[in-house]
Amino acid sequence: KIQNHILRHIYRKVFPKKQTEKDLQFYNITRKLDWIKPEHLEFKKLYANQLKFAEKSIKKMEKARSVYDKLDCIQNAYVTMNNTIKFISGKNEDAGQDELTPLFQYILIRAQPKCMNTNINYIKCLLSESELMGSRGFYVSQMESASSFILNINHNQLKMSKEEFDSKIKMSEKNDKESIDYLKRYAWLIINGKDKGPNEDYILNEDDVIKIGDRIYLVFKKNINNNDKNDSTNNISKVNENIGSIFA
C-alpha cells in the first residue's frame, strides 16, 4: 500500500507528458484498424458484444498512475475475457491462451491506447525482477505481445486479400483525414467567430488544439461516419454540450 501510494505521487515526474514516436505509431495504427471485426481475428462475434468492460479497463489503465493500478486494469480486462468465454461456451475450466490472445488484440485495437509503449516501459521499469517473473509480469508480457502483433499486422494474419486490406486502410485514413479537416474548420469558427477567407488556411496553434480537445474530435468523427457532415445545427448542439468544460 505504501509503495502504491508513493508511485501515485511520483507519477507526474516520471511518466512522460507527451506521446513518444512509438506511442504515436501504435495509436495511429489502431485508428487505421478500427474496421476490424471478430471474424478477422477468428473468434466468435458473440464474445465481442460482451467485452465493453474489458475495453473500458484498458482505457482506465491509460489514466491510472501507479504501476499496480495499471496492472489491476489489465488483469480486470483478462478476467472479463476469461469469464466471457466460460459463460458463452458453458465450460467450467479457464480459457486457454489461444482463445484469450485474439480477444486481447481486439480489445487493444478498440481501446486505442495513446501511450501503449510508454505504459509498458513504465510498468517494466518499476516492477521488481521477481514481480516480472510472476503473474504481474505475465500481464505485461501479454500486452507487449499483443501490441507487437498489432504493429506488424498484415492481410495474411487477418485472413483477407492484400487488396482488401489496403483498401480498408486507405478508407480509414480518408475518413480520419475528413474528420480532422472538419474539426479544424469548426475549431476555426469557434475561435475566430467566422470562416476563413479564400486565401487563408485553417492554421491552429497548440493552445487552440488543446482547447478543442479529444472530446469534440470524437463527436465529429461519429457525425462524419454517420454522414452528418451537412447537419450543422445537430453538430453545434452536440458540441456545445462540451464547450463549457473544455474552455473552463
One Martini backbone bead per residue (centre of mass of N, CA, C, O) as a GRO file, in nm:
protein
  248
    1LYS     BB    1   0.057   0.063  -0.021
    2ILE     BB    2   0.298   0.254   0.000
    3GLN     BB    3   0.405   0.211  -0.286
    4ASN     BB    4   0.149   0.301  -0.432
    5HIS     BB    5   0.141   0.588  -0.315
    6ILE     BB    6   0.413   0.683  -0.428
    7LEU     BB    7   0.356   0.630  -0.733
    8ARG     BB    8   0.124   0.835  -0.758
    9HIS     BB    9   0.308   1.092  -0.681
   10ILE     BB   10   0.545   1.039  -0.915
   11TYR     BB   11   0.411   1.025  -1.194
   12ARG     BB   12   0.456   1.321  -1.318
   13LYS     BB   13   0.781   1.284  -1.309
   14VAL     BB   14   0.808   0.991  -1.483
   15PHE     BB   15   0.583   1.047  -1.683
   16PRO     BB   16   0.531   1.127  -1.984
   17LYS     BB   17   0.362   1.403  -2.138
   18LYS     BB   18   0.434   1.274  -2.414
   19GLN     BB   19   0.432   1.121  -2.693
   20THR     BB   20   0.584   0.888  -2.851
   21GLU     BB   21   0.657   0.750  -3.144
   22LYS     BB   22   0.548   0.467  -3.060
   23ASP     BB   23   0.279   0.561  -2.956
   24LEU     BB   24   0.180   0.696  -3.220
   25GLN     BB   25   0.200   0.449  -3.397
   26PHE     BB   26  -0.006   0.275  -3.247
   27TYR     BB   27  -0.246   0.468  -3.251
   28ASN     BB   28  -0.268   0.494  -3.562
   29ILE     BB   29  -0.316   0.194  -3.620
   30THR     BB   30  -0.580   0.158  -3.460
   31ARG     BB   31  -0.735   0.363  -3.635
   32LYS     BB   32  -0.693   0.199  -3.907
   33LEU     BB   33  -0.837  -0.069  -3.745
   34ASP     BB   34  -1.156   0.001  -3.681
   35TRP     BB   35  -1.280  -0.241  -3.884
   36ILE     BB   36  -1.235  -0.469  -3.710
   37LYS     BB   37  -1.339  -0.804  -3.666
   38PRO     BB   38  -1.374  -1.104  -3.521
   39GLU     BB   39  -1.323  -1.273  -3.789
   40HIS     BB   40  -1.029  -1.168  -3.834
   41LEU     BB   41  -0.944  -1.316  -3.539
   42GLU     BB   42  -1.109  -1.577  -3.481
   43PHE     BB   43  -1.389  -1.502  -3.323
   44LYS     BB   44  -1.666  -1.462  -3.161
   45LYS     BB   45  -1.904  -1.219  -3.180
   46LEU     BB   46  -2.033  -1.262  -2.900
   47TYR     BB   47  -1.787  -1.172  -2.737
   48ALA     BB   48  -1.769  -0.868  -2.821
   49ASN     BB   49  -2.047  -0.784  -2.678
   50GLN     BB   50  -1.893  -0.850  -2.374
   51LEU     BB   51  -1.617  -0.631  -2.384
   52LYS     BB   52  -1.653  -0.338  -2.266
   53PHE     BB   53  -1.508  -0.361  -1.991
   54ALA     BB   54  -1.228  -0.430  -2.103
   55GLU     BB   55  -1.195  -0.171  -2.262
   56LYS     BB   56  -1.225   0.020  -2.015
   57SER     BB   57  -0.976  -0.091  -1.863
   58ILE     BB   58  -0.765   0.012  -2.068
   59LYS     BB   59  -0.845   0.312  -2.046
   60LYS     BB   60  -0.787   0.325  -1.741
   61MET     BB   61  -0.486   0.253  -1.754
   62GLU     BB   62  -0.397   0.526  -1.882
   63LYS     BB   63  -0.485   0.693  -1.605
   64ALA     BB   64  -0.323   0.548  -1.429
   65ARG     BB   65  -0.047   0.578  -1.201
   66SER     BB   66   0.012   0.316  -1.089
   67VAL     BB   67   0.135   0.015  -1.160
   68TYR     BB   68  -0.088  -0.148  -1.004
   69ASP     BB   69  -0.330  -0.012  -1.131
   70LYS     BB   70  -0.263  -0.097  -1.419
   71LEU     BB   71  -0.257  -0.404  -1.367
   72ASP     BB   72  -0.550  -0.427  -1.271
   73CYS     BB   73  -0.673  -0.348  -1.544
   74ILE     BB   74  -0.556  -0.581  -1.708
   75GLN     BB   75  -0.673  -0.805  -1.532
   76ASN     BB   76  -0.971  -0.729  -1.571
   77ALA     BB   77  -0.971  -0.785  -1.872
   78TYR     BB   78  -0.899  -1.089  -1.845
   79VAL     BB   79  -1.136  -1.174  -1.667
   80THR     BB   80  -1.355  -1.093  -1.868
   81MET     BB   81  -1.268  -1.280  -2.096
   82ASN     BB   82  -1.282  -1.546  -1.942
   83ASN     BB   83  -1.583  -1.526  -1.851
   84THR     BB   84  -1.702  -1.503  -2.133
   85ILE     BB   85  -1.610  -1.777  -2.242
   86LYS     BB   86  -1.734  -1.954  -2.020
   87PHE     BB   87  -2.031  -1.865  -2.051
   88ILE     BB   88  -2.072  -1.923  -2.362
   89SER     BB   89  -1.947  -2.225  -2.360
   90GLY     BB   90  -2.001  -2.379  -2.067
   91LYS     BB   91  -1.738  -2.380  -1.914
   92ASN     BB   92  -1.531  -2.432  -1.623
   93GLU     BB   93  -1.275  -2.374  -1.747
   94ASP     BB   94  -1.029  -2.202  -1.839
   95ALA     BB   95  -0.902  -2.022  -2.071
   96GLY     BB   96  -0.697  -2.013  -2.329
   97GLN     BB   97  -0.459  -1.842  -2.507
   98ASP     BB   98  -0.590  -1.900  -2.789
   99GLU     BB   99  -0.851  -1.736  -2.692
  100LEU     BB  100  -0.738  -1.465  -2.556
  101THR     BB  101  -0.551  -1.323  -2.758
  102PRO     BB  102  -0.757  -1.210  -2.977
  103LEU     BB  103  -0.920  -1.045  -2.770
  104PHE     BB  104  -0.690  -0.858  -2.679
  105GLN     BB  105  -0.631  -0.738  -2.954
  106TYR     BB  106  -0.913  -0.620  -2.997
  107ILE     BB  107  -0.922  -0.436  -2.746
  108LEU     BB  108  -0.679  -0.257  -2.821
  109ILE     BB  109  -0.802  -0.149  -3.081
  110ARG     BB  110  -1.058  -0.027  -2.948
  111ALA     BB  111  -0.910   0.154  -2.725
  112GLN     BB  112  -0.670   0.323  -2.826
  113PRO     BB  113  -0.393   0.373  -2.707
  114LYS     BB  114  -0.165   0.651  -2.660
  115CYS     BB  115   0.061   0.494  -2.441
  116MET     BB  116   0.173   0.200  -2.475
  117ASN     BB  117   0.487   0.196  -2.456
  118THR     BB  118   0.509   0.364  -2.196
  119ASN     BB  119   0.348   0.173  -2.012
  120ILE     BB  120   0.528  -0.073  -2.039
  121ASN     BB  121   0.794   0.063  -1.940
  122TYR     BB  122   0.688   0.163  -1.670
  123ILE     BB  123   0.625  -0.113  -1.550
  124LYS     BB  124   0.903  -0.258  -1.596
  125CYS     BB  125   1.079  -0.050  -1.431
  126LEU     BB  126   0.896  -0.078  -1.142
  127LEU     BB  127   0.942  -0.369  -1.135
  128SER     BB  128   1.045  -0.640  -1.013
  129GLU     BB  129   1.193  -0.929  -1.096
  130SER     BB  130   0.990  -1.113  -0.947
  131GLU     BB  131   0.734  -0.982  -1.072
  132LEU     BB  132   0.809  -1.042  -1.373
  133MET     BB  133   0.799  -1.365  -1.310
  134GLY     BB  134   0.510  -1.338  -1.252
  135SER     BB  135   0.182  -1.247  -1.291
  136ARG     BB  136   0.247  -0.954  -1.363
  137GLY     BB  137   0.438  -1.021  -1.600
  138PHE     BB  138   0.229  -1.159  -1.777
  139TYR     BB  139   0.059  -0.907  -1.851
  140VAL     BB  140   0.286  -0.751  -1.983
  141SER     BB  141   0.361  -0.962  -2.203
  142GLN     BB  142   0.080  -0.964  -2.338
  143MET     BB  143   0.079  -0.667  -2.419
  144GLU     BB  144   0.340  -0.674  -2.583
  145SER     BB  145   0.249  -0.891  -2.785
  146ALA     BB  146  -0.011  -0.750  -2.891
  147SER     BB  147   0.129  -0.489  -2.991
  148SER     BB  148   0.317  -0.628  -3.194
  149PHE     BB  149   0.098  -0.747  -3.371
  150ILE     BB  150  -0.036  -0.476  -3.453
  151LEU     BB  151   0.219  -0.337  -3.578
  152ASN     BB  152   0.246  -0.616  -3.785
  153ILE     BB  153   0.000  -0.621  -3.942
  154ASN     BB  154  -0.174  -0.828  -4.189
  155HIS     BB  155  -0.358  -0.994  -4.423
  156ASN     BB  156  -0.286  -1.285  -4.331
  157GLN     BB  157  -0.381  -1.254  -4.026
  158LEU     BB  158  -0.690  -1.172  -4.149
  159LYS     BB  159  -0.784  -1.342  -4.388
  160MET     BB  160  -0.694  -1.156  -4.648
  161SER     BB  161  -0.652  -0.958  -4.892
  162LYS     BB  162  -0.445  -0.710  -4.988
  163GLU     BB  163  -0.654  -0.533  -5.130
  164GLU     BB  164  -0.857  -0.517  -4.895
  165PHE     BB  165  -0.668  -0.408  -4.681
  166ASP     BB  166  -0.575  -0.148  -4.828
  167SER     BB  167  -0.859  -0.032  -4.866
  168LYS     BB  168  -0.933  -0.004  -4.562
  169ILE     BB  169  -0.700   0.178  -4.482
  170LYS     BB  170  -0.762   0.412  -4.679
  171MET     BB  171  -1.047   0.468  -4.574
  172SER     BB  172  -0.964   0.533  -4.284
  173GLU     BB  173  -0.777   0.769  -4.356
  174LYS     BB  174  -0.991   0.941  -4.497
  175ASN     BB  175  -1.187   0.969  -4.257
  176ASP     BB  176  -0.979   1.097  -4.067
  177LYS     BB  177  -0.919   1.348  -4.236
  178GLU     BB  178  -1.208   1.455  -4.245
  179SER     BB  179  -1.235   1.486  -3.942
  180ILE     BB  180  -1.000   1.689  -3.904
  181ASP     BB  181  -1.089   1.905  -4.107
  182TYR     BB  182  -1.363   1.957  -3.972
  183LEU     BB  183  -1.249   2.039  -3.698
  184LYS     BB  184  -1.082   2.281  -3.792
  185ARG     BB  185  -1.319   2.448  -3.895
  186TYR     BB  186  -1.477   2.463  -3.624
  187ALA     BB  187  -1.247   2.576  -3.454
  188TRP     BB  188  -1.221   2.836  -3.613
  189LEU     BB  189  -1.510   2.937  -3.557
  190ILE     BB  190  -1.485   2.949  -3.250
  191ILE     BB  191  -1.226   3.138  -3.231
  192ASN     BB  192  -1.309   3.362  -3.479
  193GLY     BB  193  -1.631   3.378  -3.570
  194LYS     BB  194  -1.529   3.271  -3.861
  195ASP     BB  195  -1.451   3.211  -4.162
  196LYS     BB  196  -1.231   3.173  -4.388
  197GLY     BB  197  -1.060   3.284  -4.631
  198PRO     BB  198  -0.966   3.207  -4.959
  199ASN     BB  199  -0.633   3.253  -4.861
  200GLU     BB  200  -0.669   3.063  -4.619
  201ASP     BB  201  -0.576   2.872  -4.342
  202TYR     BB  202  -0.623   2.615  -4.101
  203ILE     BB  203  -0.460   2.756  -3.838
  204LEU     BB  204  -0.344   2.596  -3.540
  205ASN     BB  205  -0.251   2.619  -3.235
  206GLU     BB  206  -0.184   2.456  -2.949
  207ASP     BB  207  -0.401   2.597  -2.776
  208ASP     BB  208  -0.639   2.538  -2.962
  209VAL     BB  209  -0.625   2.230  -2.951
  210ILE     BB  210  -0.663   2.201  -2.645
  211LYS     BB  211  -0.942   2.329  -2.628
  212ILE     BB  212  -1.092   2.120  -2.797
  213GLY     BB  213  -1.017   1.827  -2.811
  214ASP     BB  214  -1.120   1.494  -2.808
  215ARG     BB  215  -1.429   1.519  -2.767
  216ILE     BB  216  -1.493   1.667  -3.033
  217TYR     BB  217  -1.365   1.468  -3.228
  218LEU     BB  218  -1.564   1.235  -3.169
  219VAL     BB  219  -1.816   1.377  -3.268
  220PHE     BB  220  -1.725   1.418  -3.564
  221LYS     BB  221  -1.661   1.127  -3.638
  222LYS     BB  222  -1.947   1.025  -3.594
  223ASN     BB  223  -2.089   1.214  -3.795
  224ILE     BB  224  -1.933   1.128  -4.049
  225ASN     BB  225  -2.002   0.822  -4.031
  226ASN     BB  226  -2.325   0.930  -4.045
  227ASN     BB  227  -2.355   1.159  -4.262
  228ASP     BB  228  -2.345   1.472  -4.093
  229LYS     BB  229  -2.192   1.717  -4.230
  230ASN     BB  230  -2.459   1.920  -4.291
  231ASP     BB  231  -2.548   1.914  -3.978
  232SER     BB  232  -2.495   2.190  -3.804
  233THR     BB  233  -2.704   2.193  -3.577
  234ASN     BB  234  -2.631   1.919  -3.455
  235ASN     BB  235  -2.334   1.974  -3.407
  236ILE     BB  236  -2.358   2.223  -3.220
  237SER     BB  237  -2.525   2.087  -3.000
  238LYS     BB  238  -2.314   1.870  -2.922
  239VAL     BB  239  -2.069   2.054  -2.869
  240ASN     BB  240  -2.194   2.255  -2.652
  241GLU     BB  241  -2.195   2.043  -2.419
  242ASN     BB  242  -1.853   2.079  -2.401
  243ILE     BB  243  -1.752   2.377  -2.389
  244GLY     BB  244  -1.744   2.458  -2.091
  245SER     BB  245  -1.524   2.247  -1.995
  246ILE     BB  246  -1.299   2.315  -2.205
  247PHE     BB  247  -1.287   2.646  -2.130
  248ALA     BB  248  -1.246   2.637  -1.806
   0.00000   0.00000   0.00000
